[in-house]
Amino acid sequence: MTSLLQVLLLASVWGAIAVLLIALARPLLKRLGGAGMVYRSWWLLPLALLAPLLPVPVPAVIEAAPVRAFGEALNAPLLPAEAPLWPALLVAVWLAGALGMAVLQMRAQRRFERAMGSLSPRPDGSWQASADPGLPALIGVLAPRIVVGPDFDHRFSAAERDLVLQHERSHRAHGDHWANLAVAGLRCVFWFHPLVPWATRRFLCDQELACDARTVDPHPALRRLYASTLLKAQLVHPVAPMACHWRSQPMLKERIAMLKQNKRKALPWVAGQVLVVGLCVGLCTMAWASQAGDAGTVDAQVIDTTAPKYPVAAFEQGVSGKVDLRVEVGADGRVTDVRVLSATPAGVFDDAAVTSARAWTFKPALRDGKPVASALKIPVTFEMNDEAPAP
């Protein structure tokens, strides 16, 4: 429970930093590379959320207290017997919020799809709905379809219809429907985050601006026609959370203003690319390194290291020795593997030391409060005394 809350908290912090960086860099990226550059900068958000989950290098083998063949077992305090109740309550609240957000988005999507009425195929590969809840749009994820309204042929000319369909096909070709699905998932996971609503709106706006640029940039002469086509379509209906809409009245002014921009030069475009990559690499490195600090790390501690039995043959010959073991300790505190690093004399005490070490128990190492696997280097000494070992 606690580990899940820590992951959510860490992801929320780095997600907020990523959103703020995108907001700050957006004007500069827009000047350097246009709407497409701004849209690509949103890769920073999922990368920043995933970077803290990547594994960190396993620390070097920890030197542990030596074990003597006839010494006493070392002991350490056991884990607390009772866990606090509040982490479970917080996880329950988070799950309820996530499920609630998922239900709301699914209902909005189904309401939109039902409002379209019946669909019939068109010769151009799109589908025509019997009603218009906010079309044209790219609907669906696994099998996305371009759906147009019942008055599509009457409202738009042939050239305008071709631009609208190119726009929606560009959404499908660039996987924008999958991006919208990912955004819907993030809204469920981080329903409590105050920046998520703004980030969602801004992402969808940048997605439309980038698609406009991809559609118009190859044909600069069609900018005026494209702008007039946008003016013909004013979205007054609610939108579906997982659909790419052609009409978007709240950002109509911004979309038309973008069409007035000239084609970007190569050098500023390259500078924008370098800036986007630098932001992604720099922030993700910081997010990944944030989990690797030593501040929240506690080494594994010994609970029981029963002394190994002294080999009878070695005792009879009066042989003493030492074996250095590498003991792998799992997150549950149990020994997962034992290897001999060195032995003096070689081959005499190895089996006795390894057999005994497999039965040892430990309190697992902690990183940020979570039990993790670790490795310890434990020297085992075999010393002579006056008592013969038990057979």
XYZ file of C-alpha atoms in Angstrom:
391
model
C 0.000 0.000 0.000
C 2.682 2.468 1.068
C 4.807 1.734 -2.002
C 1.856 2.493 -4.318
C 1.263 5.824 -2.611
C 4.946 6.682 -2.894
C 4.927 5.889 -6.614
C 1.838 8.084 -7.143
C 3.368 10.927 -5.160
C 6.684 10.743 -7.009
C 4.958 10.566 -10.397
C 2.692 13.485 -9.475
C 5.644 15.687 -8.574
C 7.603 14.955 -11.738
C 4.461 15.141 -13.871
C 3.760 18.621 -12.493
C 7.333 19.690 -13.243
C 7.004 18.353 -16.807
C 3.722 20.219 -17.408
C 5.175 23.476 -16.081
C 8.268 23.105 -18.277
C 6.092 22.500 -21.336
C 4.012 25.575 -20.524
C 7.130 27.724 -20.104
C 8.861 26.408 -23.238
C 5.724 26.481 -25.412
C 6.064 30.073 -26.742
C 9.717 29.551 -27.672
C 9.050 26.171 -29.290
C 6.170 27.664 -31.263
C 8.462 30.339 -32.708
C 11.236 27.854 -33.474
C 9.303 24.951 -34.933
C 5.620 25.766 -35.052
C 2.675 23.754 -33.764
C 4.260 20.402 -34.587
C 7.231 21.144 -32.351
C 4.964 22.134 -29.474
C 2.948 18.933 -29.873
C 6.096 16.788 -29.808
C 7.172 18.450 -26.569
C 4.310 16.648 -24.807
C 6.415 13.483 -24.927
C 8.108 15.010 -21.903
C 5.096 14.203 -19.705
C 4.892 10.391 -20.123
C 8.674 10.094 -20.081
C 8.865 12.031 -16.812
C 6.185 9.769 -15.323
C 7.949 6.570 -16.375
C 11.553 7.577 -15.584
C 11.220 7.182 -11.773
C 9.932 3.633 -12.322
C 13.051 2.466 -14.160
C 15.339 0.229 -12.098
C 18.401 1.772 -10.524
C 21.803 0.056 -10.371
C 22.141 -2.412 -7.539
C 24.495 -0.978 -4.921
C 27.839 -2.592 -4.263
C 27.990 -5.601 -2.009
C 27.618 -4.500 1.598
C 30.195 -5.624 4.125
C 28.402 -7.454 6.942
C 29.586 -8.600 10.348
C 31.710 -11.778 10.262
C 30.291 -15.121 11.359
C 32.385 -17.505 13.449
C 31.926 -21.228 13.288
C 31.419 -21.414 17.062
C 30.181 -17.852 17.614
C 26.755 -16.652 18.677
C 24.100 -15.715 16.166
C 23.624 -12.009 15.559
C 20.176 -10.539 16.072
C 18.339 -7.440 14.893
C 14.923 -6.039 15.727
C 12.051 -7.556 13.772
C 9.674 -5.628 11.518
C 6.698 -3.951 13.194
C 3.874 -6.393 13.833
C 1.097 -3.966 12.930
C 0.913 -1.688 9.889
C -0.874 1.682 10.005
C -4.367 1.843 8.539
C -4.168 5.203 6.744
C -2.249 3.960 3.644
C -5.025 1.465 2.905
C -7.660 4.191 3.275
C -5.794 6.513 0.909
C -5.411 3.747 -1.663
C -9.150 3.024 -1.412
C -9.947 6.711 -2.007
C -7.585 6.809 -4.991
C -9.125 3.676 -6.496
C -12.630 5.069 -6.055
C -11.621 8.311 -7.768
C -9.894 6.483 -10.625
C -12.902 4.238 -11.227
C -15.240 7.221 -11.028
C -13.231 9.140 -13.619
C -13.141 6.080 -15.894
C -16.926 5.713 -15.657
C -17.479 9.402 -16.442
C -15.270 9.250 -19.536
C -16.837 6.026 -20.784
C -20.326 7.487 -20.363
C -19.322 10.641 -22.248
C -17.845 8.552 -25.073
C -20.904 6.317 -25.325
C -23.262 9.300 -25.148
C -21.412 10.892 -28.065
C -21.437 7.707 -30.130
C -25.144 7.088 -29.486
C -25.899 10.690 -30.459
C -24.399 10.053 -33.917
C -27.223 7.645 -34.715
C -26.785 5.097 -37.480
C -23.647 5.089 -39.647
C -23.431 4.371 -43.349
C -20.235 4.000 -45.420
C -19.256 6.638 -47.970
C -17.294 6.185 -51.219
C -14.397 8.264 -49.851
C -13.754 5.759 -47.033
C -15.444 7.761 -44.294
C -18.747 7.097 -42.538
C -21.820 9.307 -42.500
C -23.867 9.670 -39.328
C -27.586 10.312 -39.223
C -27.130 12.998 -36.544
C -24.421 15.551 -35.712
C -23.275 15.716 -32.067
C -19.999 17.403 -33.107
C -18.701 16.034 -36.398
C -16.513 15.465 -38.420
C -14.324 13.459 -36.053
C -12.090 10.421 -35.862
C -13.936 7.940 -33.640
C -12.564 4.755 -32.063
C -9.198 3.376 -31.032
C -8.690 -0.179 -32.292
C -10.576 0.473 -35.536
C -10.775 4.279 -35.864
C -13.300 5.597 -38.364
C -13.729 9.053 -39.843
C -17.342 10.051 -39.247
C -18.972 13.069 -40.890
C -22.309 14.713 -40.246
C -25.490 14.266 -42.289
C -25.062 17.667 -43.976
C -21.374 17.212 -44.789
C -21.893 17.267 -48.576
C -24.177 20.301 -48.438
C -22.168 22.387 -45.971
C -18.748 21.984 -47.595
C -17.572 22.188 -51.173
C -15.602 19.347 -52.768
C -12.263 21.063 -52.038
C -13.299 21.775 -48.453
C -14.440 18.198 -47.925
C -11.078 16.982 -49.163
C -9.268 19.204 -46.609
C -11.447 17.987 -43.761
C -10.836 14.347 -44.666
C -7.088 14.962 -45.027
C -7.101 16.470 -41.547
C -8.803 13.452 -39.990
C -6.644 11.000 -41.933
C -3.590 12.798 -40.590
C -4.921 12.249 -37.056
C -5.244 8.532 -37.784
C -1.880 8.197 -39.555
C -0.011 9.831 -36.646
C -1.766 7.800 -33.948
C -3.498 10.736 -32.294
C -6.371 8.447 -31.267
C -3.904 6.372 -29.242
C -2.551 9.553 -27.664
C -6.090 10.494 -26.616
C -6.546 7.062 -25.061
C -3.322 7.567 -23.084
C -4.560 10.966 -21.916
C -7.821 9.391 -20.773
C -5.823 6.825 -18.801
C -3.694 9.515 -17.176
C -6.843 11.415 -16.214
C -8.031 8.296 -14.382
C -4.742 7.640 -12.590
C -4.110 11.276 -11.661
C -7.691 12.432 -11.174
C -6.610 14.243 -8.010
C -3.865 16.315 -9.673
C -4.806 19.998 -10.053
C -2.792 20.417 -13.286
C -4.366 17.481 -15.149
C -7.477 19.356 -16.444
C -5.376 22.214 -17.832
C -2.791 19.843 -19.309
C -5.546 17.816 -21.000
C -7.119 20.874 -22.623
C -3.770 22.263 -23.727
C -2.633 18.906 -25.129
C -5.786 18.492 -27.231
C -5.437 22.050 -28.544
C -1.800 21.463 -29.500
C -2.841 18.208 -31.159
C -5.312 20.048 -33.402
C -2.819 22.792 -34.214
C -0.197 20.216 -35.185
C -2.688 18.374 -37.377
C -3.667 21.649 -39.052
C 0.004 22.314 -39.778
C 0.549 18.843 -41.224
C -2.470 19.293 -43.485
C -1.757 22.806 -44.759
C 2.052 23.088 -44.830
C 2.432 20.928 -47.987
C -0.113 23.184 -49.762
C 0.452 26.833 -48.718
C -1.972 28.078 -51.356
C -4.837 26.373 -49.522
C -4.416 28.309 -46.270
C -7.252 30.719 -47.026
C -9.557 27.888 -48.067
C -8.633 25.958 -44.935
C -9.422 28.964 -42.735
C -12.804 29.494 -44.393
C -13.577 25.809 -43.877
C -12.838 26.165 -40.178
C -15.170 29.155 -39.982
C -17.995 27.110 -41.453
C -17.774 24.579 -38.648
C -18.477 25.841 -35.129
C -18.529 23.197 -32.401
C -21.341 23.811 -29.927
C -21.859 20.216 -28.826
C -19.963 18.345 -26.060
C -16.917 16.457 -27.266
C -15.988 12.814 -26.715
C -12.885 12.191 -24.576
C -11.387 9.748 -27.086
C -12.175 11.408 -30.426
C -10.218 13.756 -32.687
C -12.627 16.559 -33.607
C -12.356 18.721 -36.689
C -14.338 21.536 -35.084
C -13.039 23.213 -31.955
C -14.606 26.586 -31.342
C -12.672 27.488 -28.141
C -9.401 27.544 -30.102
C -10.723 28.685 -33.491
C -8.892 32.026 -33.301
C -5.604 30.307 -32.458
C -5.989 27.819 -35.309
C -6.644 30.549 -37.882
C -3.740 32.622 -36.551
C -1.461 29.619 -36.967
C -2.414 29.407 -40.657
C -0.965 32.880 -41.216
C 2.501 31.792 -40.139
C 5.132 31.216 -42.789
C 7.024 27.997 -43.198
C 9.768 27.548 -40.612
C 13.413 27.817 -41.551
C 15.685 24.837 -41.070
C 18.050 26.295 -38.457
C 15.395 27.391 -35.923
C 13.627 24.063 -36.459
C 16.813 22.166 -35.567
C 17.267 24.376 -32.502
C 13.714 23.528 -31.424
C 14.387 19.815 -31.840
C 17.515 20.090 -29.728
C 15.557 21.948 -27.063
C 12.820 19.300 -26.946
C 15.316 16.438 -26.757
C 17.335 18.286 -24.130
C 14.254 18.842 -21.969
C 13.280 15.182 -22.223
C 16.754 13.832 -21.475
C 17.490 16.311 -18.708
C 14.205 16.000 -16.812
C 14.009 12.217 -17.200
C 17.561 11.831 -15.924
C 16.720 13.920 -12.870
C 13.507 11.963 -12.282
C 15.325 8.637 -12.581
C 18.173 9.769 -10.330
C 15.726 10.961 -7.662
C 15.049 7.376 -6.636
C 18.708 6.401 -6.461
C 19.751 8.623 -3.573
C 21.104 7.140 -0.363
C 18.906 9.265 1.899
C 16.048 6.784 1.825
C 18.192 3.631 1.748
C 18.643 1.259 4.695
C 20.978 -1.721 4.384
C 19.810 -5.252 5.056
C 20.181 -6.308 8.673
C 20.896 -9.707 10.163
C 18.132 -11.525 12.036
C 19.671 -14.987 12.325
C 23.045 -16.228 11.099
C 23.377 -19.631 12.662
C 27.020 -20.623 12.899
C 28.020 -23.385 10.465
C 29.169 -26.773 11.679
C 32.891 -27.294 11.762
C 33.852 -30.081 9.326
C 34.981 -33.133 11.327
C 37.940 -33.867 9.043
C 39.247 -30.305 9.348
C 38.914 -30.437 13.132
C 40.779 -33.727 13.363
C 43.616 -32.258 11.291
C 43.632 -28.986 13.262
C 42.866 -26.865 10.184
C 41.416 -23.335 10.526
C 40.230 -21.156 7.707
C 38.015 -18.417 6.328
C 35.329 -18.250 3.628
C 34.024 -14.973 2.147
C 30.421 -15.379 0.984
C 28.261 -13.240 -1.273
C 24.739 -13.621 0.081
C 21.818 -12.408 -2.062
C 18.886 -11.320 0.109
C 15.425 -10.968 -1.436
C 12.815 -8.344 -0.660
C 11.212 -10.812 1.768
C 14.409 -11.168 3.795
C 15.144 -14.711 2.653
C 18.396 -15.826 1.100
C 18.006 -16.307 -2.656
C 21.571 -17.202 -3.601
C 24.932 -17.863 -1.958
C 28.289 -17.780 -3.727
C 31.834 -18.270 -2.477
C 34.003 -15.255 -3.233
C 37.180 -16.646 -1.704
C 38.155 -19.476 0.621
C 41.288 -20.263 2.650
C 42.162 -23.076 2.366
C 40.231 -23.653 -0.819
C 37.563 -26.360 -0.828
C 37.763 -27.247 2.866
C 35.070 -25.097 4.459
C 33.097 -24.041 1.343
C 30.234 -26.537 1.581
C 29.723 -26.030 5.316
C 29.609 -22.243 4.956
C 27.223 -22.276 1.951
C 24.859 -24.822 3.545
C 24.610 -22.782 6.714
C 24.152 -19.466 4.839
C 21.127 -20.754 2.905
C 19.220 -21.014 6.198
C 20.044 -17.497 7.406
C 17.360 -14.828 7.613
C 17.613 -11.058 7.304
C 15.601 -7.897 7.609
C 15.485 -6.749 3.961
C 17.089 -3.567 2.741
C 14.793 -0.564 2.307
C 14.821 2.025 -0.448
C 12.366 4.898 -0.009
C 10.559 2.782 2.557
C 10.116 -0.187 0.204
C 11.784 -3.600 0.761
C 14.255 -4.342 -2.025
C 16.711 -7.081 -2.884
C 20.333 -6.564 -1.882
C 23.661 -8.358 -1.577
C 25.961 -8.752 1.419
C 29.543 -9.891 1.748
C 29.817 -11.995 4.905
C 33.129 -13.489 6.065
C 32.812 -16.825 7.882
C 35.780 -17.819 10.035
C 36.488 -21.349 11.235
C 38.676 -21.375 14.341
C 39.908 -24.259 16.442
C 38.900 -24.775 20.052
C 39.110 -27.597 22.503
C 35.721 -29.138 21.775
C 35.177 -31.600 18.999
C 32.364 -30.695 16.551
C 29.177 -32.709 16.582
C 29.121 -35.411 13.913
